[in-house]
Short mmCIF file of N, CA and C in Angstrom, two decimals:
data_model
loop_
_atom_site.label_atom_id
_atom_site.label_comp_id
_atom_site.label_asym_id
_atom_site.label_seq_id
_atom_site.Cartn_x
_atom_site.Cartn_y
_atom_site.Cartn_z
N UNK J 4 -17.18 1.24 24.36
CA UNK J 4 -17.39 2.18 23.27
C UNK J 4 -16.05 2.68 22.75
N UNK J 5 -15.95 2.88 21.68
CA UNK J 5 -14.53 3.82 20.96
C UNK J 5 -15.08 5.26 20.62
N UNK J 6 -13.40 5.35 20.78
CA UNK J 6 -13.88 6.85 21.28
C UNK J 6 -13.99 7.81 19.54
N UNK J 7 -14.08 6.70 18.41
CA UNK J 7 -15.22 7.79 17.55
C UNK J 7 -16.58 7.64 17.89
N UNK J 8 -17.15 6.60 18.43
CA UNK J 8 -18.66 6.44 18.73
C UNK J 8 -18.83 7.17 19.97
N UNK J 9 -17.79 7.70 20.80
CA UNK J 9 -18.09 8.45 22.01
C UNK J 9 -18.36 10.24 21.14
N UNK J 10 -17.23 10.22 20.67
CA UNK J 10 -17.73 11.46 20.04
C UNK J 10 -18.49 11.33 19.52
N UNK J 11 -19.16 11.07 18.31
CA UNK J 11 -20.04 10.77 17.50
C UNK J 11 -21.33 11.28 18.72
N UNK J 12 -21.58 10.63 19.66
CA UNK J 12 -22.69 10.18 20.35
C UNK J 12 -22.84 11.84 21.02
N UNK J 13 -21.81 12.01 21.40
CA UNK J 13 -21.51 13.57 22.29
C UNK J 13 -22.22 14.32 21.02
N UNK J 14 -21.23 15.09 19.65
CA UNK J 14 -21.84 15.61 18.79
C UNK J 14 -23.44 15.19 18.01
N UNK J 15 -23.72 14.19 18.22
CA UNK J 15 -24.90 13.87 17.33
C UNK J 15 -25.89 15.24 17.43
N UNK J 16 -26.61 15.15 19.08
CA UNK J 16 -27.38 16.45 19.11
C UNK J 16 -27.68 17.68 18.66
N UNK J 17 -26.19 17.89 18.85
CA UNK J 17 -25.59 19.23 18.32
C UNK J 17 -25.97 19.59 16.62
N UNK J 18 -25.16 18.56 16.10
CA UNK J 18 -25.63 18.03 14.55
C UNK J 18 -26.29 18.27 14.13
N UNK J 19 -27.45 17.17 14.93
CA UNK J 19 -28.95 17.75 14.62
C UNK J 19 -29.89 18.52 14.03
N UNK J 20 -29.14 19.39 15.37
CA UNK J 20 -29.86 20.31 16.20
C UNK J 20 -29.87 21.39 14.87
N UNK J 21 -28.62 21.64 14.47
CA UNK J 21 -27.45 22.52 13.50
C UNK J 21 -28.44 22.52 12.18
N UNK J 22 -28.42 20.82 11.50
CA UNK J 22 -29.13 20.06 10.49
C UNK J 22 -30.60 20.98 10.37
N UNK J 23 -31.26 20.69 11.42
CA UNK J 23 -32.73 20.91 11.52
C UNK J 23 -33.09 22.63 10.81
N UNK J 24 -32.29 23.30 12.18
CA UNK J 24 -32.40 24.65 11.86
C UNK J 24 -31.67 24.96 10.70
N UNK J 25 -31.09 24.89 9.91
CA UNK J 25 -30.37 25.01 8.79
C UNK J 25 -31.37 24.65 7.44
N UNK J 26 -32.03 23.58 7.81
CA UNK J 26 -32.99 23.27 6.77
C UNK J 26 -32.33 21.97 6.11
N UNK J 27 -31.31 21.48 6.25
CA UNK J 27 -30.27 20.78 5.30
C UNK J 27 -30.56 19.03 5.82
N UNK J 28 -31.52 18.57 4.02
CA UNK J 28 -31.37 16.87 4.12
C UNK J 28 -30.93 16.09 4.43
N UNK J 29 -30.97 15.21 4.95
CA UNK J 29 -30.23 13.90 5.05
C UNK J 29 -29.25 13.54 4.11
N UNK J 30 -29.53 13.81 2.45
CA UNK J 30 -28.55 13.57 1.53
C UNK J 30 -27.65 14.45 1.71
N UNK J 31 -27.98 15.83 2.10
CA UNK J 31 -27.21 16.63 2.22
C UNK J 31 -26.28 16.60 3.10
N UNK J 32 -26.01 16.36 4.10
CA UNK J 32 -25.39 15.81 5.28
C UNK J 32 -24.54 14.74 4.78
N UNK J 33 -25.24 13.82 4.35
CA UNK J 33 -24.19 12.89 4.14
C UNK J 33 -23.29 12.99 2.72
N UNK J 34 -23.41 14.13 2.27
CA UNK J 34 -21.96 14.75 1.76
C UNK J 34 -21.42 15.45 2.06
N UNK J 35 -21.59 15.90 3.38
CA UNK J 35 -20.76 16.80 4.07
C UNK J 35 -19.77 15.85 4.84
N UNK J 36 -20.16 14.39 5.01
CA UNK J 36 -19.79 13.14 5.92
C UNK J 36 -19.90 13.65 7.57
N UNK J 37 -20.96 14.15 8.02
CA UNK J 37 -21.61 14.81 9.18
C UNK J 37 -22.57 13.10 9.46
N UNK J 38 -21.83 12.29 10.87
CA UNK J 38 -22.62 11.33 10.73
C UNK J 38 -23.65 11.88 11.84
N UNK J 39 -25.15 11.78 11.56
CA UNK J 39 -25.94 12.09 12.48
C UNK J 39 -26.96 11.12 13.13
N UNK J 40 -27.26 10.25 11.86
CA UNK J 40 -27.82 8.61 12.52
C UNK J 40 -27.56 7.40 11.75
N UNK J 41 -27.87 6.19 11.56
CA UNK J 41 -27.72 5.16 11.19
C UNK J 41 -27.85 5.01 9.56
N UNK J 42 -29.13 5.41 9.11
CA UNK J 42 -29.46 5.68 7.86
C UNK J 42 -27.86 6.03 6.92
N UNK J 43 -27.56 7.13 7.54
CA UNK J 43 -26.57 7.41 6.98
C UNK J 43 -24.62 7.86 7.26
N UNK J 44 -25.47 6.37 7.84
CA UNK J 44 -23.56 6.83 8.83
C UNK J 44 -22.34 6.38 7.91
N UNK J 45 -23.03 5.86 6.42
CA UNK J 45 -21.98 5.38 5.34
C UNK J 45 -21.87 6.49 4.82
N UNK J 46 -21.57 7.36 3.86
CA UNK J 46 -21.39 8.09 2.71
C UNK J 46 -20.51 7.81 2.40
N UNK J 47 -20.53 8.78 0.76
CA UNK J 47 -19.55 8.85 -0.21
C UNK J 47 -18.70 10.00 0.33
N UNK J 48 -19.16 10.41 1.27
CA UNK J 48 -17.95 11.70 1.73
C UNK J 48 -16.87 10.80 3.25
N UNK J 49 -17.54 9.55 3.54
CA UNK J 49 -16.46 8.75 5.02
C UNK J 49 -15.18 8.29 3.70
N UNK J 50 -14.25 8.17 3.91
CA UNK J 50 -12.70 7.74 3.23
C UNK J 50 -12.91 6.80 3.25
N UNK J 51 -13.85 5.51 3.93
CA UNK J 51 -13.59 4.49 3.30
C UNK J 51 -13.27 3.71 2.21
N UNK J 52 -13.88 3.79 1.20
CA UNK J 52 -13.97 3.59 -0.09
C UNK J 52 -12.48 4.00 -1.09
N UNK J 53 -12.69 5.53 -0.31
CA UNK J 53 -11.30 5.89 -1.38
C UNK J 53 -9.81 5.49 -0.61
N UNK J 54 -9.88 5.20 0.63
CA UNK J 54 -8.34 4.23 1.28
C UNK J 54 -8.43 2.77 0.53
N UNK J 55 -9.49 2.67 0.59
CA UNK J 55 -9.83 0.86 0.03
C UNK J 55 -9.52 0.96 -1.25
N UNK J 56 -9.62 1.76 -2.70
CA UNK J 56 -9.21 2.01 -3.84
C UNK J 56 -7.59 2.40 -3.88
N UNK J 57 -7.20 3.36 -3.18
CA UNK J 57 -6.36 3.48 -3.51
C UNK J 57 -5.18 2.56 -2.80
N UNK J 58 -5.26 2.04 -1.45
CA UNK J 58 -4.69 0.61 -1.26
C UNK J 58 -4.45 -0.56 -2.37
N UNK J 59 -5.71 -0.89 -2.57
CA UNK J 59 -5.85 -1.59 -3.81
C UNK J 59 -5.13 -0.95 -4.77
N UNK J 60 -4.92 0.18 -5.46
CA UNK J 60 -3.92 0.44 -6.79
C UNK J 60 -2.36 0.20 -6.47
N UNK J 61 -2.21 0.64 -5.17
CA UNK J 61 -0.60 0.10 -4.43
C UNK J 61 -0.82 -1.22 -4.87
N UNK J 62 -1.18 -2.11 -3.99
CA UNK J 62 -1.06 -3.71 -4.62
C UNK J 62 -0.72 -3.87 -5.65
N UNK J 63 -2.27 -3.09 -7.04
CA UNK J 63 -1.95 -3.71 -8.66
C UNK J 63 -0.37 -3.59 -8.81
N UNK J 64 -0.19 -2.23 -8.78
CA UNK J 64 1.19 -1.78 -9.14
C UNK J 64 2.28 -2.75 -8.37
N UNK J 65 2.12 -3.28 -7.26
CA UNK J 65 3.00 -4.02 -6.98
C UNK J 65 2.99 -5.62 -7.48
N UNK J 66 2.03 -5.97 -7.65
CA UNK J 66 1.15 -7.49 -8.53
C UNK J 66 2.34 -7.39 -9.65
N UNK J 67 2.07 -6.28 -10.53
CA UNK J 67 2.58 -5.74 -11.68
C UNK J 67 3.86 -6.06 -11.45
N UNK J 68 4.60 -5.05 -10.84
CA UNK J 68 6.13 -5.35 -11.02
C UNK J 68 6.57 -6.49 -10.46
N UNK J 69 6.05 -7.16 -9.30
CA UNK J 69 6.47 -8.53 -9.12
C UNK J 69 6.72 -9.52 -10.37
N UNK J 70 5.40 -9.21 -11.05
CA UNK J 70 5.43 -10.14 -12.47
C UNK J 70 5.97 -9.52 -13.35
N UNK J 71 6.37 -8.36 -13.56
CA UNK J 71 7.71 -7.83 -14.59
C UNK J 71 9.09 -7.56 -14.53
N UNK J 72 9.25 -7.83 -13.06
CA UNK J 72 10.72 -7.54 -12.18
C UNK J 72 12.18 -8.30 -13.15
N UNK J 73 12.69 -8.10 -13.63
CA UNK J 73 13.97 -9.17 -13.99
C UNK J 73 14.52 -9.57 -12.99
N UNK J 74 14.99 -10.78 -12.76
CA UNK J 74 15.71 -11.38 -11.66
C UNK J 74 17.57 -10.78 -11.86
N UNK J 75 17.88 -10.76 -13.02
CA UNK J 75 18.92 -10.87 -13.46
C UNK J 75 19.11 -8.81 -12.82
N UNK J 76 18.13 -8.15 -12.65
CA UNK J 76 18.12 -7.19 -12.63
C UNK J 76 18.61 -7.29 -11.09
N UNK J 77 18.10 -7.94 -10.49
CA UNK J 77 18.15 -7.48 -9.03
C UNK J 77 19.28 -8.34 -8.11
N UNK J 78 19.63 -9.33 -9.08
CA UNK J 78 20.58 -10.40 -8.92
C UNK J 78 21.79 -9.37 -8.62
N UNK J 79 22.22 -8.12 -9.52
CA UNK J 79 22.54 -7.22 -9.79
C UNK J 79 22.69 -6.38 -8.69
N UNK J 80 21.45 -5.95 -8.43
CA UNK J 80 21.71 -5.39 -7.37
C UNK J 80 21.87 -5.54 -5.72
N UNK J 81 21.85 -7.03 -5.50
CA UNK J 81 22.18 -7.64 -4.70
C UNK J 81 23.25 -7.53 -4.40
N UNK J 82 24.65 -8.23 -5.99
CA UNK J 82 25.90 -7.39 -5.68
C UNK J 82 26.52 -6.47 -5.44
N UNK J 83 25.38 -5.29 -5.87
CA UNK J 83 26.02 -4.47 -5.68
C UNK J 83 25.77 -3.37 -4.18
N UNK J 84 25.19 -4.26 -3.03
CA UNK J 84 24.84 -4.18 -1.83
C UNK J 84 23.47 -3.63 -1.68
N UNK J 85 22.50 -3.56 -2.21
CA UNK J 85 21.09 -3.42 -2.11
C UNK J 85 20.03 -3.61 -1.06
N UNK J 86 19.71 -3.38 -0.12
CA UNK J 86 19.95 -3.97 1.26
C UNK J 86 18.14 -4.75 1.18
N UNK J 87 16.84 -4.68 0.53
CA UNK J 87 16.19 -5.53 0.14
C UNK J 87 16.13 -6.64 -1.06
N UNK J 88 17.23 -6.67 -2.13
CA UNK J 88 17.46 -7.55 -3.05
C UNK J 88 17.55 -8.71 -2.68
N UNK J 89 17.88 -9.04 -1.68
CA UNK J 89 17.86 -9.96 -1.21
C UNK J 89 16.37 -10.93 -0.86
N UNK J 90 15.74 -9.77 -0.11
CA UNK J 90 14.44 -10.64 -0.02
C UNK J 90 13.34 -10.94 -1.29
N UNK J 91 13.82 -10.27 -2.06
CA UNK J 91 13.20 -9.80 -3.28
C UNK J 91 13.48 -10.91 -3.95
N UNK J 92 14.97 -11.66 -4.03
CA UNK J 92 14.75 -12.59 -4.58
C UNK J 92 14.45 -13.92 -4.17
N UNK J 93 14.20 -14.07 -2.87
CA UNK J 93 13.44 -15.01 -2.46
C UNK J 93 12.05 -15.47 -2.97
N UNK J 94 11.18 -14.04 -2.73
CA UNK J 94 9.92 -13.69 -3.46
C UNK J 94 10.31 -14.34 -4.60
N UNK J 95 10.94 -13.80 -5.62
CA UNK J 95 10.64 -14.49 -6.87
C UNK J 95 11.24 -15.94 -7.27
N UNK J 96 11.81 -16.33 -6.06
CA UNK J 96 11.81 -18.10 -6.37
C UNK J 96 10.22 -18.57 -6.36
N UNK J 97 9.02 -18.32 -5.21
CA UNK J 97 8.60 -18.76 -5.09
C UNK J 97 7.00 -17.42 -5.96
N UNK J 98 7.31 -16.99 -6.84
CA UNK J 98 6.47 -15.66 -7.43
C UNK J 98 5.25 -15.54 -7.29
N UNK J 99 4.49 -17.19 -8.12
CA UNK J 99 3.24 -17.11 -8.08
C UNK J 99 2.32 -16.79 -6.68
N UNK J 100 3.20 -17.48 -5.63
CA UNK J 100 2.51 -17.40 -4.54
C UNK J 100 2.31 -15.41 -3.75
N UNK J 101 3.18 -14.80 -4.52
CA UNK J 101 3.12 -13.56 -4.09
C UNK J 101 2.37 -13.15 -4.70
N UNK J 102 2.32 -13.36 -5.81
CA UNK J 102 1.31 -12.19 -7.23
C UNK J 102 -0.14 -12.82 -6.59
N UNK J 103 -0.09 -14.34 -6.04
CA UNK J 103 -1.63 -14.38 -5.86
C UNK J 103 -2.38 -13.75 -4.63
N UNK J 104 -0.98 -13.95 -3.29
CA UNK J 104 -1.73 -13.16 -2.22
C UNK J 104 -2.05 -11.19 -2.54
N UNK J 105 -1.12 -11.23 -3.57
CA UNK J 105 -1.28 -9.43 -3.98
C UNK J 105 -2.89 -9.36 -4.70
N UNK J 106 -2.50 -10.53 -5.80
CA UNK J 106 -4.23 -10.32 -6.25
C UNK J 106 -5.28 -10.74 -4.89
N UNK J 107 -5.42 -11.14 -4.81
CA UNK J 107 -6.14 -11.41 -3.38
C UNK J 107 -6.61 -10.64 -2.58
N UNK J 108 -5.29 -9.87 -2.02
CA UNK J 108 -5.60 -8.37 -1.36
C UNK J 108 -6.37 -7.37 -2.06
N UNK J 109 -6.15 -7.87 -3.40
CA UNK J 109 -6.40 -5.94 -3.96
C UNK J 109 -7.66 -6.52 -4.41
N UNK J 110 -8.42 -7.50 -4.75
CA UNK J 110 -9.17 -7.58 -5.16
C UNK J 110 -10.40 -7.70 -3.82
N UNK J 111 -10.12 -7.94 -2.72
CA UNK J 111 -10.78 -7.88 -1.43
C UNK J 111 -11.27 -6.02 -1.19
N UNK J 112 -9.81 -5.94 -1.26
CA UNK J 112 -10.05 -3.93 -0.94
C UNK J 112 -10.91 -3.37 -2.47
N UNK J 113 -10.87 -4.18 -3.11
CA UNK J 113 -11.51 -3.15 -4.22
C UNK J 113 -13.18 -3.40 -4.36
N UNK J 114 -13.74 -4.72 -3.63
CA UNK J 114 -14.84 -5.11 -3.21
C UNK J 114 -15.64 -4.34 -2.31
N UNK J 115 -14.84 -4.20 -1.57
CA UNK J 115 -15.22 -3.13 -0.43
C UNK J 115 -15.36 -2.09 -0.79
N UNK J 116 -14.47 -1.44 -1.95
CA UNK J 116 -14.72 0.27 -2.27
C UNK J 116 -16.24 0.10 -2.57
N UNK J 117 -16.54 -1.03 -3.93
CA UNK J 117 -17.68 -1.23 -4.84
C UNK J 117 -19.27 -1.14 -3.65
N UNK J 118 -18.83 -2.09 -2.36
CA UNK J 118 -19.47 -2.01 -1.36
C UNK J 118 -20.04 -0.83 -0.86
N UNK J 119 -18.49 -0.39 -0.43
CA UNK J 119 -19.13 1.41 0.26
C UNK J 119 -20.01 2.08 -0.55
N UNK J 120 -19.34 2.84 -2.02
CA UNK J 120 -19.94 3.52 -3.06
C UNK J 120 -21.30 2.88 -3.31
N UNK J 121 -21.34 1.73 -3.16
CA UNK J 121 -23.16 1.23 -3.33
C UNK J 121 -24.07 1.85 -2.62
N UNK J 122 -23.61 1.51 -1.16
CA UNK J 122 -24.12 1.78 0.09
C UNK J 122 -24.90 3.49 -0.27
N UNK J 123 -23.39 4.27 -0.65
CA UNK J 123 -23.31 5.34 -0.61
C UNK J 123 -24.13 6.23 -1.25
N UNK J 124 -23.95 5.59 -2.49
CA UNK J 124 -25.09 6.38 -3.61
C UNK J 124 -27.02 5.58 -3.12
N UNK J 125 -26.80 4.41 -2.73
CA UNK J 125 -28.30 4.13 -2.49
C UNK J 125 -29.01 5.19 -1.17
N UNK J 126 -28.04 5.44 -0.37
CA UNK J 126 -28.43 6.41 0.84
C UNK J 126 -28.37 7.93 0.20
N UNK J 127 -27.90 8.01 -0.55
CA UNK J 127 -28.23 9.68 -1.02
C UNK J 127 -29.10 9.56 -2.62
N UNK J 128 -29.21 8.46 -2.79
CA UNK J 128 -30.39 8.84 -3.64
C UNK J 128 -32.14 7.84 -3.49
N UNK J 129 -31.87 7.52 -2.62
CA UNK J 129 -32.92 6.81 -1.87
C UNK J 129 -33.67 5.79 -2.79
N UNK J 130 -33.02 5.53 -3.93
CA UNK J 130 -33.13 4.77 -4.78
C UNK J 130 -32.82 3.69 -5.18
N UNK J 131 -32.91 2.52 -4.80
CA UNK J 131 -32.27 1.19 -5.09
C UNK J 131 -31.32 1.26 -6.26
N UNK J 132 -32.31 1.52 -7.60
CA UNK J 132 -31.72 1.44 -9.42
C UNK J 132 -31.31 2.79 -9.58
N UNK J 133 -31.34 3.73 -9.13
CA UNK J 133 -30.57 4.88 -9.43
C UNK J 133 -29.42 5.03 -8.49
N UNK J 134 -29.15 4.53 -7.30
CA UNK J 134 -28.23 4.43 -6.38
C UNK J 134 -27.23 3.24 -7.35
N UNK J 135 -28.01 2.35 -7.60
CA UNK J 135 -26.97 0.92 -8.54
C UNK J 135 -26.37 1.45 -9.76
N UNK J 136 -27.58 2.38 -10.28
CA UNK J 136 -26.79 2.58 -11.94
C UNK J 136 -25.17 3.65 -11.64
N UNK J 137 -25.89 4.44 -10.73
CA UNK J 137 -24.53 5.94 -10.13
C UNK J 137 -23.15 4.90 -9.65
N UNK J 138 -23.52 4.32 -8.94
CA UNK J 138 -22.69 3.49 -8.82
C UNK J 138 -21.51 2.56 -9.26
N UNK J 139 -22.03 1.90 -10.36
CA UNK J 139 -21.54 1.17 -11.41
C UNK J 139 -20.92 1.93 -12.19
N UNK J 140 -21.03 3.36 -12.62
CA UNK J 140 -20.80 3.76 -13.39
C UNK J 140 -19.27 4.91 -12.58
N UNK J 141 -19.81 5.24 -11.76
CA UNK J 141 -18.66 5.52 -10.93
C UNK J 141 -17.05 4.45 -10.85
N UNK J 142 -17.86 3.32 -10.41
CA UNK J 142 -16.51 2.00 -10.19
C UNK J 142 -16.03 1.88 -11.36
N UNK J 143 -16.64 1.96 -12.45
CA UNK J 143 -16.24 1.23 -13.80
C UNK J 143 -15.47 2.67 -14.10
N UNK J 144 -15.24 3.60 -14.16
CA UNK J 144 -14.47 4.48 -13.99
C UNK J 144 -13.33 4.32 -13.49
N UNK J 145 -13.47 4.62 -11.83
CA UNK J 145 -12.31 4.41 -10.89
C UNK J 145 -11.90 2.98 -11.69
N UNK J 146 -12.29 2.20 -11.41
CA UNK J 146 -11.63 1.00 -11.20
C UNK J 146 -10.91 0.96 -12.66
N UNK J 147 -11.12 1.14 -13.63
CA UNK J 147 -10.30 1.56 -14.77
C UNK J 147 -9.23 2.50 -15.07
N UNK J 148 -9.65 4.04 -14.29
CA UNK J 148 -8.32 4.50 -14.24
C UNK J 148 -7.54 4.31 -13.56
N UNK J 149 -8.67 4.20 -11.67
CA UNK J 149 -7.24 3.99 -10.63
C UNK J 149 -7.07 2.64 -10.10
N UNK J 150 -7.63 1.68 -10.55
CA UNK J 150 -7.34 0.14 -10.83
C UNK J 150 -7.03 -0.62 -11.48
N UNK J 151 -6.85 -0.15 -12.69
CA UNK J 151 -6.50 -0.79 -14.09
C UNK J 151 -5.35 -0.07 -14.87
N UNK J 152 -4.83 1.51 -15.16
CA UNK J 152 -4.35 1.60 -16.03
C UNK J 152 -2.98 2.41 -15.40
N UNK J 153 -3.83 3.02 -14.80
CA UNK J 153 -2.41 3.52 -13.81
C UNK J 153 -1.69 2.99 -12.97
N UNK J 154 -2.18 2.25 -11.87
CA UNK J 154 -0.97 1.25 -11.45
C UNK J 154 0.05 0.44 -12.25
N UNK J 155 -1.04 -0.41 -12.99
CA UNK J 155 0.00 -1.20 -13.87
C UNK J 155 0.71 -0.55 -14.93
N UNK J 156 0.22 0.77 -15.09
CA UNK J 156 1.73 1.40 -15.86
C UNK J 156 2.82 2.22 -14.97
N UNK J 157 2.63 2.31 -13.73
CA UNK J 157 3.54 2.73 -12.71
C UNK J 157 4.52 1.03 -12.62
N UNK J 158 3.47 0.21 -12.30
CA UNK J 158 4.34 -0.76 -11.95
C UNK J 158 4.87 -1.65 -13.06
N UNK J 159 4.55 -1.61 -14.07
CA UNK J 159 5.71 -1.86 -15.55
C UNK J 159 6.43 -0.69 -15.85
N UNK J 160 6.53 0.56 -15.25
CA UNK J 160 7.72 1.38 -15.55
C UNK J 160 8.27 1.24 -14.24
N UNK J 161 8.72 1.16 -13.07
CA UNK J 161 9.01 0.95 -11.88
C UNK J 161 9.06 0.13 -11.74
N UNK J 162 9.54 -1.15 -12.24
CA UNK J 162 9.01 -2.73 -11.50
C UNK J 162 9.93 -2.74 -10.43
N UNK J 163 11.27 -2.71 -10.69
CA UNK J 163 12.38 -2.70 -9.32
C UNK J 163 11.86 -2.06 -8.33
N UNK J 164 11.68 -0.40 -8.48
CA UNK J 164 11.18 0.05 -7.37
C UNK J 164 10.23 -0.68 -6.55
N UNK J 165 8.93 -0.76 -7.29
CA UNK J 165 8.11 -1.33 -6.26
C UNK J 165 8.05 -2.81 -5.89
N UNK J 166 8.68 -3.67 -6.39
CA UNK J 166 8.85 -4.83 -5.96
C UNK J 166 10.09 -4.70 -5.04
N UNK J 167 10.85 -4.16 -4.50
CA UNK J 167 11.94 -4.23 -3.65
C UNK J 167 11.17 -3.22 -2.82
N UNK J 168 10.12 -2.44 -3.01
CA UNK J 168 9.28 -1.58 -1.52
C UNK J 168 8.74 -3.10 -0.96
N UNK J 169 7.96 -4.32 -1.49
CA UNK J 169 7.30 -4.94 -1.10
C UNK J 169 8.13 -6.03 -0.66
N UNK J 170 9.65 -5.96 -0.71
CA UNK J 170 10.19 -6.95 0.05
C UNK J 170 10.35 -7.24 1.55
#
């Protein structure tokens, strides 16, 4: 056992117990992220989802500046003792193969957010099509501001920076 499922298992009762006399739903609970049984040991209140999004926007932003980086830029700063320029320009001899394992990654972690948040909204609204529509409409959000517009304008104004973090 690990020792969140040891706790978990210790507190559950208690939980419960807390839950019951309190009067407070199952949906309710699981926005508090109070795991008490199986049904709802996902929510939109466990961090999964939002480490998995915002992981994923690190990547874009780094996808990004990999593919906007000037070489001539960092060539630069190589001479002028840069102590990752170096690996940096290794990376971009061989580029595509980086930008694809970056897309790769981020598009894995951002599957998983879409995953959780499904999960999430179908368990607090006990609704298959109202859990799907909340859902969708949520991601297409996130995934537009904090997957789409903001990374890649961090990482086309920053490209050096974050492509020499990822060296």
């Amino acid at each position: 056992k690990s020792p969140k499922s040891s706790i978990i298992s210790v507190l559950r009762p208690f939980v419960q117990k807390s839950l019951r006399k309190n009067n407070i739903n199952p949906a309710m609970h699981a926005l508090t992220g109070i795991v008490t049984n199986q049904a709802t040991s996902i929510s939109l209140a466990k961090p999964q989802w939002t480490i998995f999004v915002l992981l994923a926007a690190v990547l874009i932003a780094g996808e990004t500046a990999i593919t906007r980086v000037s070489r001539v830029t960092i060539e630069q700063l190589k001479r002028d003792g840069h102590k990752k320029a170096g690996k940096l320009l290794k990376m971009l001899d061989d580029r595509a193969r980086y930008v694809n394992a970056l897309l790769f990654a981020h598009l894995t972690l951002s599957t998983l957010a879409v995953v959780f948040v499904t999960i999430g909204f179908h368990d607090l609204t006990g609704n298959s099509t109202k859990g799907l529509i909340a859902s969708a409409a949520v991601m297409v959000v996130v995934g537009y501001i904090v997957l789409g517009v903001a990374p890649q304008t961090l990482g086309r104004q920053h490209a050096e920076r974050f492509s020499l973090s990822l060296a």
